[in-house]
Coordinates of C-alpha atoms in Angstrom, one line a residue:
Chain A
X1380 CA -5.3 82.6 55.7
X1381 CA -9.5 83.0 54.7
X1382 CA -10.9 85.7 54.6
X1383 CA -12.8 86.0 57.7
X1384 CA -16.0 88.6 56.3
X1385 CA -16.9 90.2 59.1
X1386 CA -15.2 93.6 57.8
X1387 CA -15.3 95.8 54.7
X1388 CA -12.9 98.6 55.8
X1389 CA -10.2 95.6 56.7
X1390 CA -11.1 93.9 52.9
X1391 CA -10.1 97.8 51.4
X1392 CA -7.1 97.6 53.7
X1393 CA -5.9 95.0 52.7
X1394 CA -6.6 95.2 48.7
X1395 CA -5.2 98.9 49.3
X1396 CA -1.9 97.5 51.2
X1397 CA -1.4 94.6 48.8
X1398 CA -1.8 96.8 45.2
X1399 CA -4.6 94.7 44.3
X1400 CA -8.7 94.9 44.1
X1401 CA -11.1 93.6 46.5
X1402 CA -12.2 91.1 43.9
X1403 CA -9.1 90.0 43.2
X1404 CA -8.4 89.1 46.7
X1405 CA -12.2 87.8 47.5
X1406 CA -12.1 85.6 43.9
X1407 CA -8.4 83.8 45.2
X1408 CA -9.9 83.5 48.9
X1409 CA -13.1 82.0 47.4
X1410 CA -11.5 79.6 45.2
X1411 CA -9.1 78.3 48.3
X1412 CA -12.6 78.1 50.1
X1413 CA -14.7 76.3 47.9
X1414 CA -11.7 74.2 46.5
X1415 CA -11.5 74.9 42.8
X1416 CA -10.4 77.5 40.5
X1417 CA -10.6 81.0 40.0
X1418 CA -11.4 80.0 36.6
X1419 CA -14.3 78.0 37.6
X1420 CA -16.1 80.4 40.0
X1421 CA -15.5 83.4 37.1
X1422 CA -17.5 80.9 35.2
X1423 CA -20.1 80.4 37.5
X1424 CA -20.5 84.2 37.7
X1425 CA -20.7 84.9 34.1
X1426 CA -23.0 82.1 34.3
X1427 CA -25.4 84.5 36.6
X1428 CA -24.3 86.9 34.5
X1429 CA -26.5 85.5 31.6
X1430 CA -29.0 84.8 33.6
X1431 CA -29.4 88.3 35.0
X1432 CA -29.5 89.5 31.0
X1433 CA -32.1 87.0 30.3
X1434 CA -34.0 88.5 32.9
X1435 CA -33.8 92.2 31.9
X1436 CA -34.6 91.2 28.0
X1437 CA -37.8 89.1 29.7
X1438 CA -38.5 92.2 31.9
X1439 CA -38.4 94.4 29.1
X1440 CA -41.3 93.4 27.3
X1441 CA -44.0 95.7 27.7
X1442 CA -46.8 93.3 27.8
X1443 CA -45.3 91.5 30.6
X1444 CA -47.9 91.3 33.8
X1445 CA -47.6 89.7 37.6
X1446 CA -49.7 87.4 38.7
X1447 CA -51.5 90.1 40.8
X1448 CA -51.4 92.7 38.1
X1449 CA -50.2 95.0 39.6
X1450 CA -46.5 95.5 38.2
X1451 CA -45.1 94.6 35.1
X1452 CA -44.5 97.2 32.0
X1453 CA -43.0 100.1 33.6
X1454 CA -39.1 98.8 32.3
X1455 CA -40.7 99.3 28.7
X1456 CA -41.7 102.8 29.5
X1457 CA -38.8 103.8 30.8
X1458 CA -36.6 102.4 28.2
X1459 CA -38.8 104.0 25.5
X1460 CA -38.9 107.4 26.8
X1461 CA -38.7 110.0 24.8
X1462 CA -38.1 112.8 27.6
X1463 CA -34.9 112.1 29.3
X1464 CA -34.8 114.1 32.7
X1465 CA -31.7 111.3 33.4
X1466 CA -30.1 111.5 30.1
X1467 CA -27.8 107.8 28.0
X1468 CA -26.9 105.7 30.0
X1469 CA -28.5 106.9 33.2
X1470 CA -32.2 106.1 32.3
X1471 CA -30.8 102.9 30.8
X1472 CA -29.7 101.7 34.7
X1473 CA -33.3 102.6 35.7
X1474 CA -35.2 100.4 33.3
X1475 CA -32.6 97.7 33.8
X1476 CA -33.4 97.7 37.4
X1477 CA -36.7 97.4 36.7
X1478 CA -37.1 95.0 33.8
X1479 CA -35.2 92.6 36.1
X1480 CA -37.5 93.3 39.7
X1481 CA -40.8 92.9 37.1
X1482 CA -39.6 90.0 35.3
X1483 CA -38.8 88.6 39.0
X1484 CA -42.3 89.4 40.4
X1485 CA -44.1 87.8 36.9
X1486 CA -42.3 84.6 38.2
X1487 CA -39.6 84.8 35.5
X1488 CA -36.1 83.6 36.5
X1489 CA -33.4 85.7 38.0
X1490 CA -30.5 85.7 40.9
X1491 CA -31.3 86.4 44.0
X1492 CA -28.6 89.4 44.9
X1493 CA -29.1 89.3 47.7
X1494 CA -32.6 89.2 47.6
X1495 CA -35.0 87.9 45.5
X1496 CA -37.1 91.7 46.2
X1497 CA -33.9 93.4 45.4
X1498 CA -32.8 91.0 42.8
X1499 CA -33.0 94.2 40.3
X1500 CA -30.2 96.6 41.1
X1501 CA -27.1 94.6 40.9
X1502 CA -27.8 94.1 37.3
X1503 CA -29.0 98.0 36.9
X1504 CA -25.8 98.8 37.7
X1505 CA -23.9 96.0 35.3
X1506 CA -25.5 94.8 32.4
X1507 CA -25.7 98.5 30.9
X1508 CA -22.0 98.5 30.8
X1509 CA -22.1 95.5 29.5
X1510 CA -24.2 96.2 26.4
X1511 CA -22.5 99.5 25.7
X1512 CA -18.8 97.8 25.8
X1513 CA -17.7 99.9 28.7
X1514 CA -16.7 97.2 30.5
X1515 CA -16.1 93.1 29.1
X1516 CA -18.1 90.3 30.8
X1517 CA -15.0 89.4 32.5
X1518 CA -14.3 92.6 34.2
X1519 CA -18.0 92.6 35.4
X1520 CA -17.9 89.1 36.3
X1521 CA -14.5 89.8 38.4
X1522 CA -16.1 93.2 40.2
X1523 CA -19.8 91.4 41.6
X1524 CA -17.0 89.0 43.5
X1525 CA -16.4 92.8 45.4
X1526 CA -20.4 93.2 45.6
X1527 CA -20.6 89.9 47.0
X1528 CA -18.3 90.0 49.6
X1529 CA -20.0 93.2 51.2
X1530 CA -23.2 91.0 51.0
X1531 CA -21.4 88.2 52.9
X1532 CA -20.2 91.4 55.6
X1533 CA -23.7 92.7 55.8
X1534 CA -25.2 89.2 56.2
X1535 CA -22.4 88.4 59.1
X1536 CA -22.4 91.6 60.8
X1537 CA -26.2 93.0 60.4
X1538 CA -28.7 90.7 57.6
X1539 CA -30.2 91.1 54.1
X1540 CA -33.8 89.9 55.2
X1541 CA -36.5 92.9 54.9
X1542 CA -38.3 90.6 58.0
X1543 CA -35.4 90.9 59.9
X1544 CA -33.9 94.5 59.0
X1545 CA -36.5 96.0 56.6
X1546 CA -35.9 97.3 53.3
X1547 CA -32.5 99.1 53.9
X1548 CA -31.2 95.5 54.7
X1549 CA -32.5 94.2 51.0
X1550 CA -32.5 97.0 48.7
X1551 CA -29.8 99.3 50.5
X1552 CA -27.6 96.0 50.9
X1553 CA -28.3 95.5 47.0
X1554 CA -27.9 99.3 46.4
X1555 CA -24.2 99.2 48.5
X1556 CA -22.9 96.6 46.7
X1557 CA -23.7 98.0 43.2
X1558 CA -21.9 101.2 44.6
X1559 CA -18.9 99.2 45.3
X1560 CA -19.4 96.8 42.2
X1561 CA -19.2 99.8 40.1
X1562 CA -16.9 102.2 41.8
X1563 CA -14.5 99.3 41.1
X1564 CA -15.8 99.0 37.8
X1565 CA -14.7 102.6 37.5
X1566 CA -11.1 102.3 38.5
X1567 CA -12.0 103.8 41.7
X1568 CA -9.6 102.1 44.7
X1569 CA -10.5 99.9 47.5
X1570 CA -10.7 102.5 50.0
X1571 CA -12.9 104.6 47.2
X1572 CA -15.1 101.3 46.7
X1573 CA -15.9 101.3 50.8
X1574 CA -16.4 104.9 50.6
X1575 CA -18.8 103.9 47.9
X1576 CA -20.6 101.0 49.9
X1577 CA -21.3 103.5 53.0
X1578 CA -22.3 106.2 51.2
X1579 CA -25.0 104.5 49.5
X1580 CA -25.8 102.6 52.6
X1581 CA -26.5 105.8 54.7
X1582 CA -28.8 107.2 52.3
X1583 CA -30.8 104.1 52.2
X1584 CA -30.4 103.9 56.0
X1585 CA -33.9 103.8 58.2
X1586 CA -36.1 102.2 54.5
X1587 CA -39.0 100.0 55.7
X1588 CA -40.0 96.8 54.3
X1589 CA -43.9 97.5 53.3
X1590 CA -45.2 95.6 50.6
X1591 CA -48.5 95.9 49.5
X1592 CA -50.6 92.6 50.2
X1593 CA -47.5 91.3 50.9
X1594 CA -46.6 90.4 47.7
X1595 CA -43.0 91.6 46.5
X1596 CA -44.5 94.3 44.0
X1597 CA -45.8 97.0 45.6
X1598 CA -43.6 99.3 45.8
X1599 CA -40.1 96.3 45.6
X1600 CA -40.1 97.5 42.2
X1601 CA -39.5 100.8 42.1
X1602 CA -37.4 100.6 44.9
X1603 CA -35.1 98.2 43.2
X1604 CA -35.0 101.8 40.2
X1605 CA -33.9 104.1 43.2
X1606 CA -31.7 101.8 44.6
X1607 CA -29.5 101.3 41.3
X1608 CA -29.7 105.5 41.2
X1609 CA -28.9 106.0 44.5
X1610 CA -25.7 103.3 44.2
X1611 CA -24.9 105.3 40.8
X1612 CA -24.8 109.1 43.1
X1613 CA -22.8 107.4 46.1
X1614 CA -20.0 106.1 43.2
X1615 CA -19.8 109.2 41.6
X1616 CA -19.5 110.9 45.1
X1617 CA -16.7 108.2 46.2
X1618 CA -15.0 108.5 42.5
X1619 CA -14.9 112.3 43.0
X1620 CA -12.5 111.9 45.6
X1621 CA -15.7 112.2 48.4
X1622 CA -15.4 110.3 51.9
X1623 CA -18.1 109.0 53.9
X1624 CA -17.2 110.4 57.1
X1625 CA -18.6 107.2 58.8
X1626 CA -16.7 104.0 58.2
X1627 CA -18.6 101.6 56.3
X1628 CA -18.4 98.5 58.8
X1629 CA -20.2 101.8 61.2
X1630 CA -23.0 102.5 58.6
X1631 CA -23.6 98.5 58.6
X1632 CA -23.6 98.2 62.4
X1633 CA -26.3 101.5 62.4
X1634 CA -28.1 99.4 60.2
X1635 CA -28.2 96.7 62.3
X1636 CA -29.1 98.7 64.7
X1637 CA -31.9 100.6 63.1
X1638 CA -33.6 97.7 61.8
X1639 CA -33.6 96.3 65.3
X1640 CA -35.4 99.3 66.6
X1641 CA -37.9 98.7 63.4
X1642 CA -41.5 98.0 64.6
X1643 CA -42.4 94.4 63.0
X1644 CA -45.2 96.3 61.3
X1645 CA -42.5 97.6 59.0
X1646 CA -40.2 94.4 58.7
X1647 CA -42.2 92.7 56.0
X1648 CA -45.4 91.5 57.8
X1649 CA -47.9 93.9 55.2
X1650 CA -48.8 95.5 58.5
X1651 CA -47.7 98.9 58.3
X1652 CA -46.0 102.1 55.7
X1653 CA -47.4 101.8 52.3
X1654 CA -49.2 98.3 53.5
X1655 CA -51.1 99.8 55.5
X1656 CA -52.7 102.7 53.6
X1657 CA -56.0 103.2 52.2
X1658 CA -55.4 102.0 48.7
X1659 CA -53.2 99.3 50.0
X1660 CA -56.0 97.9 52.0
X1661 CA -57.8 98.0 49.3
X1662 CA -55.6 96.2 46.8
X1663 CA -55.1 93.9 49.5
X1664 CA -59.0 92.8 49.5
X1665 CA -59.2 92.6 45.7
X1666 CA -56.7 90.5 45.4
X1667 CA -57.9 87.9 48.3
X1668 CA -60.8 88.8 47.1
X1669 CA -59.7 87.3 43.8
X1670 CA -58.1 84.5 45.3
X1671 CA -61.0 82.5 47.0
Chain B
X1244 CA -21.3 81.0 53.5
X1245 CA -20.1 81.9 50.1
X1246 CA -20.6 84.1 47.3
X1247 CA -23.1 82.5 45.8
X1248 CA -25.1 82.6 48.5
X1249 CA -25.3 86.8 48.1
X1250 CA -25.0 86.8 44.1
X1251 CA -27.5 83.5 44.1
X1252 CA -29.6 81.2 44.0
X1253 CA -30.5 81.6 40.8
X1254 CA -34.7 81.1 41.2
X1255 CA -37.8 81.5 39.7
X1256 CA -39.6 84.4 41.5
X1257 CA -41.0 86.7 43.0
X1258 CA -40.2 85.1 46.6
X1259 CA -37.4 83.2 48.4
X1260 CA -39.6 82.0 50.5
X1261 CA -42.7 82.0 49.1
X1262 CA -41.5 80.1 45.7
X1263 CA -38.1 78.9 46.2
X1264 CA -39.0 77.6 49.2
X1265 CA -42.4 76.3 48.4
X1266 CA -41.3 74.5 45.6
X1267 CA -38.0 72.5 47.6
X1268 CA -41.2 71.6 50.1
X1269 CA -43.1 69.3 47.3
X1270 CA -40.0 68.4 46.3
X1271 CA -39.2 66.8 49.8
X1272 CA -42.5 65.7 49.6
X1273 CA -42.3 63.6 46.7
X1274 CA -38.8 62.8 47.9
X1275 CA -40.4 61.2 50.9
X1276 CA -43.5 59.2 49.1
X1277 CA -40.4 57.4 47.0
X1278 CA -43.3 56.6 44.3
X1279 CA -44.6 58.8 41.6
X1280 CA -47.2 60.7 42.7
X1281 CA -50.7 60.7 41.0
X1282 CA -52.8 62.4 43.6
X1283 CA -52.0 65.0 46.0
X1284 CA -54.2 67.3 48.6
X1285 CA -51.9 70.5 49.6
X1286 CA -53.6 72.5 52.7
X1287 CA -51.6 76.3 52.7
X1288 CA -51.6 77.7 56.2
X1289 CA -50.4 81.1 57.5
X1290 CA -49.0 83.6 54.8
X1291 CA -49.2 80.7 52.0
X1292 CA -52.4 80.9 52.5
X1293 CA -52.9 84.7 52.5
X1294 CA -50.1 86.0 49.9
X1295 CA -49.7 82.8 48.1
X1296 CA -51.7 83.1 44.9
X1297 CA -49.3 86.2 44.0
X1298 CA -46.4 84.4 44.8
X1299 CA -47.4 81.3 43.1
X1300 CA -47.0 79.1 46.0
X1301 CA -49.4 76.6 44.9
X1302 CA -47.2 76.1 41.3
X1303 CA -44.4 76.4 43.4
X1304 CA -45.3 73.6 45.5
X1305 CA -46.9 71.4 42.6
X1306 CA -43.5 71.9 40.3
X1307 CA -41.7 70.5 43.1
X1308 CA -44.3 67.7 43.4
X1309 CA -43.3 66.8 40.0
X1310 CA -39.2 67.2 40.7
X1311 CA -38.3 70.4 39.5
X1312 CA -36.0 72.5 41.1
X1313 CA -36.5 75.9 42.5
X1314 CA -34.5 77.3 39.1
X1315 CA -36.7 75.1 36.5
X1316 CA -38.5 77.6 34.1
X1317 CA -41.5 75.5 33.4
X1318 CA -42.5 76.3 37.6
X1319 CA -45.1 78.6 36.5
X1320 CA -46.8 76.2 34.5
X1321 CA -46.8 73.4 36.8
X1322 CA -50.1 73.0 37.1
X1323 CA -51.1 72.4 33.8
X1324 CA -48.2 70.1 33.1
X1325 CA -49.1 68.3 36.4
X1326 CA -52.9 68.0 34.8
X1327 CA -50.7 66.3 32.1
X1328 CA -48.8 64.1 33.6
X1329 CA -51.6 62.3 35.1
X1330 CA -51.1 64.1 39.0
X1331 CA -54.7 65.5 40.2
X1332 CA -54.0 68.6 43.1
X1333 CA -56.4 69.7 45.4
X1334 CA -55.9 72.5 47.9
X1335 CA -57.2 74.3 50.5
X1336 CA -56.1 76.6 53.4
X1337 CA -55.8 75.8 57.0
X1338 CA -55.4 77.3 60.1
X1339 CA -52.8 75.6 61.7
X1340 CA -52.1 77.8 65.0
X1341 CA -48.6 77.3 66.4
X1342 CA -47.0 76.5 63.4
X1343 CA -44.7 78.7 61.2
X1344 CA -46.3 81.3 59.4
X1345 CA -45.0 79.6 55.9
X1346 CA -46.4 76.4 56.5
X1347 CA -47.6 74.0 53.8
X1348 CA -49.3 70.3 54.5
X1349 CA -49.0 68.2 51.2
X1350 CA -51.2 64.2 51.5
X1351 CA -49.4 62.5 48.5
X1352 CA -50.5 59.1 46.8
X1353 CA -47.9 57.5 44.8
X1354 CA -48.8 55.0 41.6
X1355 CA -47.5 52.2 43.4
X1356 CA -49.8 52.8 46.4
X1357 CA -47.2 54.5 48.5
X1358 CA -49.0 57.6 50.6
X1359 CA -47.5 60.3 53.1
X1360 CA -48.3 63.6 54.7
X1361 CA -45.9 65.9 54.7
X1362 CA -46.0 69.1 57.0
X1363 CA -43.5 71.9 56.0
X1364 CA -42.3 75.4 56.3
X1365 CA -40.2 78.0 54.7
X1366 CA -38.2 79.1 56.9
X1367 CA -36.9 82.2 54.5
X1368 CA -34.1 82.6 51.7
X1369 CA -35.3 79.8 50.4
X1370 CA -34.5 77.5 52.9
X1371 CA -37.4 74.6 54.3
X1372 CA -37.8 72.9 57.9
X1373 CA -39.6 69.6 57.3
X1374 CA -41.6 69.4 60.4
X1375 CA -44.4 66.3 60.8
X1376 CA -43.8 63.0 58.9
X1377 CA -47.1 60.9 58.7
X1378 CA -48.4 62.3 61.8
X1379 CA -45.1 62.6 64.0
X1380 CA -42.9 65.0 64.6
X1381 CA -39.6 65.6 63.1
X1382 CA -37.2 68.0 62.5
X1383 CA -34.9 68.4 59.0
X1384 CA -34.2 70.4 56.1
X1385 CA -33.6 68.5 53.1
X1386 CA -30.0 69.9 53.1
X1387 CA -28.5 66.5 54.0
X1388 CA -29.5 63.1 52.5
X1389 CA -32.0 62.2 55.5
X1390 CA -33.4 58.9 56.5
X1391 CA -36.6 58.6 58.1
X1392 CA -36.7 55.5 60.2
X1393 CA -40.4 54.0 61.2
X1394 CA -39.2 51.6 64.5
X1395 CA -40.8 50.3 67.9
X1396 CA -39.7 52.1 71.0
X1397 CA -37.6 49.3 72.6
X1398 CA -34.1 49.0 73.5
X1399 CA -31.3 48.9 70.9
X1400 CA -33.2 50.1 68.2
X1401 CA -31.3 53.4 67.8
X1402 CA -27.7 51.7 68.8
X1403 CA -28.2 49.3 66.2
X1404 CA -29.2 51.5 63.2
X1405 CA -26.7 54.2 64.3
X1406 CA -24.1 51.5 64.8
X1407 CA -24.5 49.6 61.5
X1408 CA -24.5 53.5 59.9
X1409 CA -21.3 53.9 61.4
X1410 CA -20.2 50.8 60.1
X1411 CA -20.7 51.8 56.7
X1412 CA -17.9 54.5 57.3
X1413 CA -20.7 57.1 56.7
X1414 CA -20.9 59.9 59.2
X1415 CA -24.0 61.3 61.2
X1416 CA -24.5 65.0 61.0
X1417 CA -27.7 65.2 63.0
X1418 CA -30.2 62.6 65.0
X1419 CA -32.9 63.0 66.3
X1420 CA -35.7 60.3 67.7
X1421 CA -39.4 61.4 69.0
X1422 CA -41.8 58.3 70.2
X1423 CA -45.6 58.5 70.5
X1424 CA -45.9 56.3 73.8
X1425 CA -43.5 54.5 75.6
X1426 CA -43.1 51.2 73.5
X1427 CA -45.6 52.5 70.8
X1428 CA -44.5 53.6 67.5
X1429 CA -41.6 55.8 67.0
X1430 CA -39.7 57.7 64.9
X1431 CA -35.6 58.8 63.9
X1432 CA -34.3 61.4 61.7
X1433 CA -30.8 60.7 60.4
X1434 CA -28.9 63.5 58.4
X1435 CA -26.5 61.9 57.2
X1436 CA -23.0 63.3 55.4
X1437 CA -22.9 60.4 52.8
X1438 CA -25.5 58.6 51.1
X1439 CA -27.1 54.8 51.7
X1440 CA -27.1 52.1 49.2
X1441 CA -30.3 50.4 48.8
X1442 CA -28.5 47.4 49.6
X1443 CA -27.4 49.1 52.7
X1444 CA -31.1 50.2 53.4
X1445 CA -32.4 47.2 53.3
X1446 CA -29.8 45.9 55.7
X1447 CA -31.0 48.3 58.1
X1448 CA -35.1 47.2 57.2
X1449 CA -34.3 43.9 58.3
X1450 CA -32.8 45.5 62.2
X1451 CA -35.0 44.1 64.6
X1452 CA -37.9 46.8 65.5
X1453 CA -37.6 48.8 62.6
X1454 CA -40.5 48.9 60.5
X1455 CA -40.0 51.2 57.2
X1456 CA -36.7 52.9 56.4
X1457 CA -36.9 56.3 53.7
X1458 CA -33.5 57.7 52.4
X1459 CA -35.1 61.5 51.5
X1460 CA -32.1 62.3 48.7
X1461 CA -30.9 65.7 49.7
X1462 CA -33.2 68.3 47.9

C-alpha cells in the first residue's frame, strides 16, 4: 500500500517494526509511486547531490556578492577562521550552510530543500560528511529520501512557505529534516530519527519570516548557519538516547498552529521583526532607492 | 506530491517565486506568441515591482522570454544575451490594484509579426497562474499543454472543439470559456492531458466560429 505522508511517528513505526530505515521504506514507496526504480530516483538524488556541492564550492568564494550587496562572503570567513569556538567539522557545517544560502541569494544555482530561503541547511548537514569520507554519496543520497519524506509530512499536515507559517515552517522544516537526515546518517533508529525531527523542530518553533527589503538575504542567511547547528544539537540529543517528550507529528501540528496565530506582518510581507527596524528601513530605501 | 518536490526543484535563486516563477511567466509568454520574439515591454506590478531588482525578476522573466528554464545558469545574464540575440526589453512598473501581488504584464512581438500580452502571476514555490490573454480573462498554469481558442460566442462552438478533442482520444483536464459580450468575441482554455498535432490544430482552426487556435506546450 503507499505511503500515505500525513505521519512521521507512523513512518518510525513502521521502519522500527519492519527492521528497516525510513529511507529504505520512503525510496521503495517512491519508486512504486513514481513508477521506476529505486535505482533511478537514487540517481536523481545524487544528481541534487552534485548540484548542492556545486553550490557550496560557488558560495565559498569570498568575492562572491548579491545583487543587493548585502550578503555574500561570510561562508569564506567562516571556513577560514583561525579561532574555532565550534571546533572540525562543526564550523565546517556552518560555512556549508552558508556558502549554499549566499550562492542561492547571488542567483547561483541550488535545490530548493524545501525552500529556496532555506535551501542551505540540508546540505550543511551532508556534504561535510561527504568530503571527509564519513559517509559515501550513496548512503547520503539514501538518508535525504528520510529528510524528504518529513518535508512531504510537514507540507501535508502544516506547510513549508514562510508567507504561510513563517520562518519555522522554512528554516525549522529544513533544520528538522537535516536532524532526521543525519541522525539516520548516524546509525541512530527510526524512532531516534523522529525524536531528532521534533526536537529540532521545537526549538525552531514560534521563528518569524522577516526579511529585510523583502529580499531573501537579510537575515535567510544566517538563519540557514543556525538552522544546520540547531539540527546538529537536536541529533546529538536524539543519538544520546534523549526523547522529545512531544511526538513529532504534535510539534508539527503546534507549528501549524503557531504560524496560524502569526500576524501577516511576520509571514514574509517585510512588514514587521528585523523588517521593520530602523536599519532595515533604511536598507530598504537604499536599495529602491537604487532601483529607480 | 513527491520527493522531489521537498529536496527540489533544482533553480537558479534567490526566490521561488520571485525567479523561478518569474522566469516560467516569460517562458509562457513566448510559449503563447508561437514566434520568436524581437521586442518585448514587461510592466512589474505589486512585489515584482518592489523587491524585484534583488531577486532578479526582470532576468528572470527575460531568460524565460528567450526559453530557458527556471534551472538554466546563463538566467542571470539574460539580459545581455537577450541584447544579443537581437530581443530589445523595456520595462516599467505598474499598479495594477486587484491583482496578485506577484504580477507581471509582458507585450511581446514576434519576428514573424505575431504579438500578445500576457498578464501573469507567481503564485509561490515557483508555480505561475496565467491570468489575461490579449485582453481577456483566463485562467491556467502552464502545467498542462493548454490551448487557447480565439472563437465567436455562438452555439456549438465549444461542443464542436471539445467534441473533435475527444475524438482524438485525448482527455480534457480543465475548460474553461469567458466571452466579452453575448455573441462578441470569446475565449476557451483547454488543459489538456495529451498534446495536439498541428495537423490536429488546424483541423480545429477550420471549426466554424473559431478564429485562432494556440497550443501553449506545457512549460
Amino acid at each position: 500500500m503507499a505511503l500515505a505522508y500525513t505521519s512521521f511517528d507512523e513512518l518510525a513505526r513502521l521502519a522500527q517494526e519492519a527492521g528497516t530505515t525510513i529511507s529504505a521504506l520512503v525510496l521503495a514507496d517512491q519508486a512504486r509511486e513514481l513508477e521506476t526504480s529505486q535505482e533511478a530516483l537514487l540517481a536523481r538524488m545524487e544528481a541534487d547531490l552534485d548540484v548542492m556541492a556545486a553550490a557550496a564550492e560557488k558560495g565559498l568564494d569570498p568575492g562572491l556578492r548579491s545583487a543587493s550587496g548585502l550578503t555574500g562572503g561570510a561562508a569564506a570567513r567562516v571556513a577560514g577562521a583561525r579561532e574555532q569556538v565550534c571546533p572540525g567539522r562543526f564550523a565546517r557545517h556552518l560555512a556549508v550552510a552558508l556558502a549554499v544560502s549566499e550562492c542561492n541569494a547571488a542567483m547561483g544555482k541550488i535545490v530548493a530543500a524545501p525552500t529556496a530561503g532555506s535551501c542551505g541547511i540540508l546540505p550543511g548537514a551532508v556534504l561535510p560528511l561527504l568530503e571527509d569520507g564519513t559517509v559515501t554519496k550513496d548512503q547520503a543520497a539514501r538518508a535525504l529520501f528520510t529528510g524528504g519524506a518529513l518535508g512531504m509530512v510537514i507540507a501535508n499536515k502544516a506547510s513549508i512557505a514562510g508567507a504561510q507559517g513563517g520562518c519555522q515552517a522554512e528554516c525549522g522544516s529544513a533544520s528538522a529534516m537535516a536532524a532526521a537526515v543525519l541522525t539516520e546518517l548516524w546509525g541512530g533508529t527510526p524512532a531516534q530519527c523522529a525524536h531528532a525531527a521534533a526536537i529540532a523542530l521545537k526549538c525552531l518553533l514560534g521563528l518569524v519570516c522577516d526579511p529585510v527589503a523583502g529580499l531573501v538575504e537579510v537575515p535567510c542567511v544566517k538563519r540557514n548557519a543556525s538552522g544546520v547547528a540547531n539540527a546538529l544539537c537536536a541529533a546529538q540529543l536524539a543519538l544520546a538516547g534523549v526523547e522529545s517528550a512531544i511526538p513529532c507529528d504534535q510539534v508539527i501540528a503546534a507549528m501549524d498552529a503557531v504560524g496560524q496565530a502569526m500576524p501577516c506582518t511576520l509571514k514574509e510581507t517585510a512588514k514587521g521583526g528585523l523588517a521593520a527596524t530602523k536599519r532595515g528601513a533604511e536598507l530598504k530605501k537604499q536599495l529602491q532607492g537604487e532601483q529607480k | 506530491m513527491n520527493i522531489f518536490d521537498i529536496i527540489g526543484p533544482v533553480m537558479v535563486g534567490p526566490s521561488s517565486s520571485h525567479t523561478a516563477g518569474a522566469c516560467r511567466i516569460g517562458r509562457v509568454a513566448r510559449s503563447i506568441l508561437n514566434d520568436q520574439p524581437v521586442r518585448a515591454h514587461i510592466s512589474l506590478c505589486g512585489s515584482f515591482a518592489e523587491t524585484g531588482r534583488g531577486h532578479g525578476t526582470d532576468r528572470a522573466l527575460v531568460a524565460g522570454l528567450l526559453g530557458m528554464d527556471s534551472d538554466d545558469a546563463r538566467l542571470p545574464d539574460a539580459l545581455e544575451l537577450a541584447a544579443a540575440a537581437g530581443l530589445e526589453v523595456t520595462f516599467d512598473t505598474r499598479d495594477l490594484p486587484g491583482t496578485h501581488p506577484n504580477t507581471a504584464v509582458v507585450e511581446l512581438e514576434g519576428k514573424g509579426g505575431a504579438r500578445c500580452a500576457v498578464r501573469a502571476s507567481s503564485v509561490g514555490g515557483g508555480n505561475i497562474r496565467v491570468d489575461e490573454v490579449n485582453g481577456v480573462k483566463v485562467s491556467f498554469t502552464g502545467a498542462y499543454n493548454t490551448l487557447i481558442i480565439l472563437h465567436t460566442d455562438e452555439a456549438g462552438a465549444i461542443a464542436n472543439v471539445s467534441g473533435y478533442i475527444a475524438g482524438q482520444g485525448v482527455n480534457i483536464a480543465t475548460f474553461a470559456c469567458d466571452r466579452e459580450t453575448k455573441g462578441g468575441s470569446s475565449i476557451m482554455t483547454v488543459e489538456i492531458d495529451g498534446v495536439l498535432t498541428e495537423e490536429q490544430l488546424d483541423h480545429l482552426r477550420a471549426l466554424p466560429a473559431i478564429h485562432t487556435v494556440v497550443q501553449v506546450k506545457r512549460i
